[in-house]
GROMACS .gro file of C-alpha atoms in nm:
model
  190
    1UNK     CA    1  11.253   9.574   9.178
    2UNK     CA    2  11.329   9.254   9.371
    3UNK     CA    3  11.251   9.281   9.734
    4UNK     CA    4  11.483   9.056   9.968
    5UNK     CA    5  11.352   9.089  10.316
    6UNK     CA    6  11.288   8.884  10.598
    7UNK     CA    7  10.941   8.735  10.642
    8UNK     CA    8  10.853   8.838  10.967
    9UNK     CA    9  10.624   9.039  11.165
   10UNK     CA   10  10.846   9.240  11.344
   11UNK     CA   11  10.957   9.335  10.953
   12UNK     CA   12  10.643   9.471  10.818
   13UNK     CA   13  10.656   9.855  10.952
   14UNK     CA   14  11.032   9.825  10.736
   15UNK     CA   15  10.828   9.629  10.475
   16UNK     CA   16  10.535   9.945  10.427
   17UNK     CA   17  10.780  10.186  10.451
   18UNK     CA   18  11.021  10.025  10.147
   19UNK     CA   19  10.700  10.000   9.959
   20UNK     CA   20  10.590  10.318   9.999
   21UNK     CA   21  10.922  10.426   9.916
   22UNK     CA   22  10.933  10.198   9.585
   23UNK     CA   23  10.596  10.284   9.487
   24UNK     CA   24  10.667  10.642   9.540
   25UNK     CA   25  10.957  10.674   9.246
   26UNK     CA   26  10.716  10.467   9.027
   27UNK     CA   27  10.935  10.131   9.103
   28UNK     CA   28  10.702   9.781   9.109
   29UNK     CA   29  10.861   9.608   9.416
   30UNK     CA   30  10.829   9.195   9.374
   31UNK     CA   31  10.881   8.949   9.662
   32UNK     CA   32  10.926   8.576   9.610
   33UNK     CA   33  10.550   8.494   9.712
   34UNK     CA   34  10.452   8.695   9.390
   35UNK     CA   35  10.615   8.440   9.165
   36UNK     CA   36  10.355   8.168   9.059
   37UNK     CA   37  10.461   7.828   9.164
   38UNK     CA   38  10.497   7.585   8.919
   39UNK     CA   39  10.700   7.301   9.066
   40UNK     CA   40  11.019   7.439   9.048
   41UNK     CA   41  11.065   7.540   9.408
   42UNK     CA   42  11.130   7.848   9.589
   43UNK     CA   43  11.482   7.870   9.510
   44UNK     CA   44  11.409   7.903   9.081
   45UNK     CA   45  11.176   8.137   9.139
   46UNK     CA   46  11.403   8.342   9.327
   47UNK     CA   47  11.683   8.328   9.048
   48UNK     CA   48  11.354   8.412   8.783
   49UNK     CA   49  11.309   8.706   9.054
   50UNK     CA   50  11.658   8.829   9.023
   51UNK     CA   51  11.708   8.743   8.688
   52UNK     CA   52  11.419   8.922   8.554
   53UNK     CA   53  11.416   9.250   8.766
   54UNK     CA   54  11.747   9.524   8.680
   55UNK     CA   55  11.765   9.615   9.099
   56UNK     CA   56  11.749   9.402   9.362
   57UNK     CA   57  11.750   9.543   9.745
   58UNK     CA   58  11.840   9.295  10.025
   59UNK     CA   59  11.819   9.367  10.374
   60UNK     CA   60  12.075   9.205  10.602
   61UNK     CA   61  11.954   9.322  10.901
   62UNK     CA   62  11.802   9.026  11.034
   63UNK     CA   63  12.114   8.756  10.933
   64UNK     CA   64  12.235   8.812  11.322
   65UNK     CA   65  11.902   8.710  11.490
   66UNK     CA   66  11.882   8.402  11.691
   67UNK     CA   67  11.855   8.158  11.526
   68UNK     CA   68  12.050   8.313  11.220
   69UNK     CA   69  11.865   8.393  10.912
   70UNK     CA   70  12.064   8.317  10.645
   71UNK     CA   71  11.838   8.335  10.329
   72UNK     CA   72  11.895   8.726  10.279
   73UNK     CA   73  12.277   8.676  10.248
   74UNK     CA   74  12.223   8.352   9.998
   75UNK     CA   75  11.983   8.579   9.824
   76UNK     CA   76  12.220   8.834   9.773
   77UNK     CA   77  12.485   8.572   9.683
   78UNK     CA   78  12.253   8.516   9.382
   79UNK     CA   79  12.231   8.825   9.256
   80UNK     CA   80  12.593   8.894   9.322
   81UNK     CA   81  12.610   8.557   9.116
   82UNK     CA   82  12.355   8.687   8.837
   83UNK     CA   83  12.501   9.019   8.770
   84UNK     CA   84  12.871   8.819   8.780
   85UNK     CA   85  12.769   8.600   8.507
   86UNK     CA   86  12.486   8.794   8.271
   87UNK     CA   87  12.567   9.155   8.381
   88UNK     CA   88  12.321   9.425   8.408
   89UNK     CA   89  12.190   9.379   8.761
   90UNK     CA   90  12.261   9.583   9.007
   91UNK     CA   91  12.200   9.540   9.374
   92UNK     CA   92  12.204   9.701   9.680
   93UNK     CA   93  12.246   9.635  10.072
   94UNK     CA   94  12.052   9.749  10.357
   95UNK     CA   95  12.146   9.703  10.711
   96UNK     CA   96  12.043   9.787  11.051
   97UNK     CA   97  12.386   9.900  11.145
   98UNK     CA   98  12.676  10.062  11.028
   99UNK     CA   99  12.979   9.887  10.961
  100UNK     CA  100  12.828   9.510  11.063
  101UNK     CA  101  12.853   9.404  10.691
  102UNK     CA  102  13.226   9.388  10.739
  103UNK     CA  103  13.202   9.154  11.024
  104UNK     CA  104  12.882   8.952  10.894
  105UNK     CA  105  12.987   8.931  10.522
  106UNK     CA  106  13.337   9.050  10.446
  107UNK     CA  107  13.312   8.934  10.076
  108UNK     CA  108  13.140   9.200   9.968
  109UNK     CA  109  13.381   9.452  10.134
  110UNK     CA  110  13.363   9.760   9.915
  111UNK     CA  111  12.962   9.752   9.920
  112UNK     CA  112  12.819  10.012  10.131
  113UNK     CA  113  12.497   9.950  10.277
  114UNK     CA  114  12.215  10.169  10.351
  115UNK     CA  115  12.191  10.180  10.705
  116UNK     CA  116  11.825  10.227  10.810
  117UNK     CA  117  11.889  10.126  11.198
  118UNK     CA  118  11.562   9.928  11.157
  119UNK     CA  119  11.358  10.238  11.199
  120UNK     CA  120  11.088  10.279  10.928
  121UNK     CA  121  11.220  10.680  10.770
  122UNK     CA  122  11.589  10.603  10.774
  123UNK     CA  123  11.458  10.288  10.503
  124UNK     CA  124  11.270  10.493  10.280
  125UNK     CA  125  11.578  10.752  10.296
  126UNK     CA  126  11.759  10.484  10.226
  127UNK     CA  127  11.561  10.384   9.915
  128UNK     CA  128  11.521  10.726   9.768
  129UNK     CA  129  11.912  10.750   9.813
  130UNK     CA  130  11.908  10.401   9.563
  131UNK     CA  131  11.677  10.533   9.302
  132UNK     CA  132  11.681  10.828   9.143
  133UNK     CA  133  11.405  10.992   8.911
  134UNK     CA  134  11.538  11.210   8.625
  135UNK     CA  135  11.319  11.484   8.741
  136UNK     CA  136  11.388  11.390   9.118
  137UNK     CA  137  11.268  11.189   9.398
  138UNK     CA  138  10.983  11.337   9.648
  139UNK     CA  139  11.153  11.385   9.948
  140UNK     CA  140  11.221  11.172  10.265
  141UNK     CA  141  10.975  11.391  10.476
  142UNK     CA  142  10.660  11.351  10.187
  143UNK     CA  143  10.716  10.953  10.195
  144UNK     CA  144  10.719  10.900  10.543
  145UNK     CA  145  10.404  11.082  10.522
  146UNK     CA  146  10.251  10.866  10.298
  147UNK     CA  147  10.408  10.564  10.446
  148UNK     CA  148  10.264  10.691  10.819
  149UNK     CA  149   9.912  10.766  10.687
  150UNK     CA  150   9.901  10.405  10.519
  151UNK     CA  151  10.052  10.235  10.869
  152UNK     CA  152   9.791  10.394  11.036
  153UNK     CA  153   9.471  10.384  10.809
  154UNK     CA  154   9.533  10.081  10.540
  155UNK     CA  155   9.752   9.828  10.757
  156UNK     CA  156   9.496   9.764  10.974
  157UNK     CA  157   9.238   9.717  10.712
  158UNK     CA  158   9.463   9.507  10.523
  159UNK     CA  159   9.476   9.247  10.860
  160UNK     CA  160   9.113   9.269  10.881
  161UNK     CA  161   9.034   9.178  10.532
  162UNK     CA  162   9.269   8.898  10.519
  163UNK     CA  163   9.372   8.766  10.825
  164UNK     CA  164   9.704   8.875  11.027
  165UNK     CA  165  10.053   8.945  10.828
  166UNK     CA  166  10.125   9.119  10.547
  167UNK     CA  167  10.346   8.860  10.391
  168UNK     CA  168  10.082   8.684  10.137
  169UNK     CA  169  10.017   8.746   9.760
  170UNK     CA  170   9.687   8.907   9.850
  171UNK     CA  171   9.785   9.180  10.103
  172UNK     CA  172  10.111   9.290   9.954
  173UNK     CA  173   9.932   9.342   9.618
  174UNK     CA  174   9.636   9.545   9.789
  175UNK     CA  175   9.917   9.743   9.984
  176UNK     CA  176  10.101   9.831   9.670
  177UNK     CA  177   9.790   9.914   9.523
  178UNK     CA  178   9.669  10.108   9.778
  179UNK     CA  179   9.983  10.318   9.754
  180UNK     CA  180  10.020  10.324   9.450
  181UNK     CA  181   9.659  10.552   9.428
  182UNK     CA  182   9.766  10.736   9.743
  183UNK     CA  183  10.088  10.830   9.610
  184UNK     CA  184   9.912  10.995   9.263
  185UNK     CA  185   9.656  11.153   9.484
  186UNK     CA  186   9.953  11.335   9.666
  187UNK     CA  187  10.150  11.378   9.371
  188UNK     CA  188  10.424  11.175   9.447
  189UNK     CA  189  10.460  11.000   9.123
  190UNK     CA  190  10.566  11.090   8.793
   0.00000   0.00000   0.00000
């Protein structure tokens, strides 16, 4: 599941709680930083990214921050672009608010976002309303559990061990590893 969200940290609370959430229906979430480099520059490995996963999510939310962000939009061009052209991937919007899509990005009237108001349970309601198991999803209330318990005891960890953000190789694959285990200890997964 390709991951399209802002690289910031006022994002990672949103960015633990989407992975918890991902982790949680058995989804693998990928961001761009977990695509070896090989000289072909950011922007191939974001098409491999898209190309290669069936879902992409991409979170909008932060396009109307000064200055503008504007790689979550061109992100979600591309996979509007790849599923266009090869078929088979499917995509999905998240935004802070409802109805700013329409004003932001009117192209892709007819979309409907997930509106998660940038507050970490409305994401991972938002997620589980994306994905659905065939013998169901754990629900919003067990997730934000996990998702709490793992802001609280592993986040802070996570900084210590490696140094401050949560945007690096490194930490995101100890975080999804980390709830990964937590989430078959609780009995979350599948």
């Amino acid at each position: 599941m390709f991951l399209n969200v802002p690289y910031s940290p006022s994002y990672e609370r949103l960015l633990v709680a989407l992975t918890t959430a991902l982790v949680s229906v058995g989804a693998e979430p990928l961001l761009t930083f977990d695509i070896s480099e090989v000289g072909e520059g950011r922007l191939r490995r974001i098409m491999q990214a898209i190309e290669e996963c069936q879902t992409s999510i991409h979170d909008l939310s932060y396009a109307t921050c000064q200055p503008a962000r504007f790689n979550m939009p061109f992100e979600l061009g591309l996979a509007c672009a790849v599923r266009q052209q090869k078929g088979g991937h499917e995509f999905h919007v998240l935004e802070a608010k409802a109805h700013r899509l329409q004003h932001t990005l009117s192209d892709v009237n007819g979309i409907d976002p997930k509106v998660h108001h940038r507050r970490p349970k409305a994401a991972i309601r938002a997620v589980l309303l994306i994905i659905s198991r065939p013998r169901g999803n754990p629900s919003t209330d067990e997730v934000n559990r996990l998702y709490e318990y793992i802001w609280r005891k592993y986040v802070p960890m996570l900084r210590q061990r490696h140094g401050d953000g949560l945007f690096s190789r490194d930490v995101f694959t100890d975080l999804c590893v980390i709830t990964r285990v937590l989430a078959e200890q609780r009995g979350l997964l599948e």
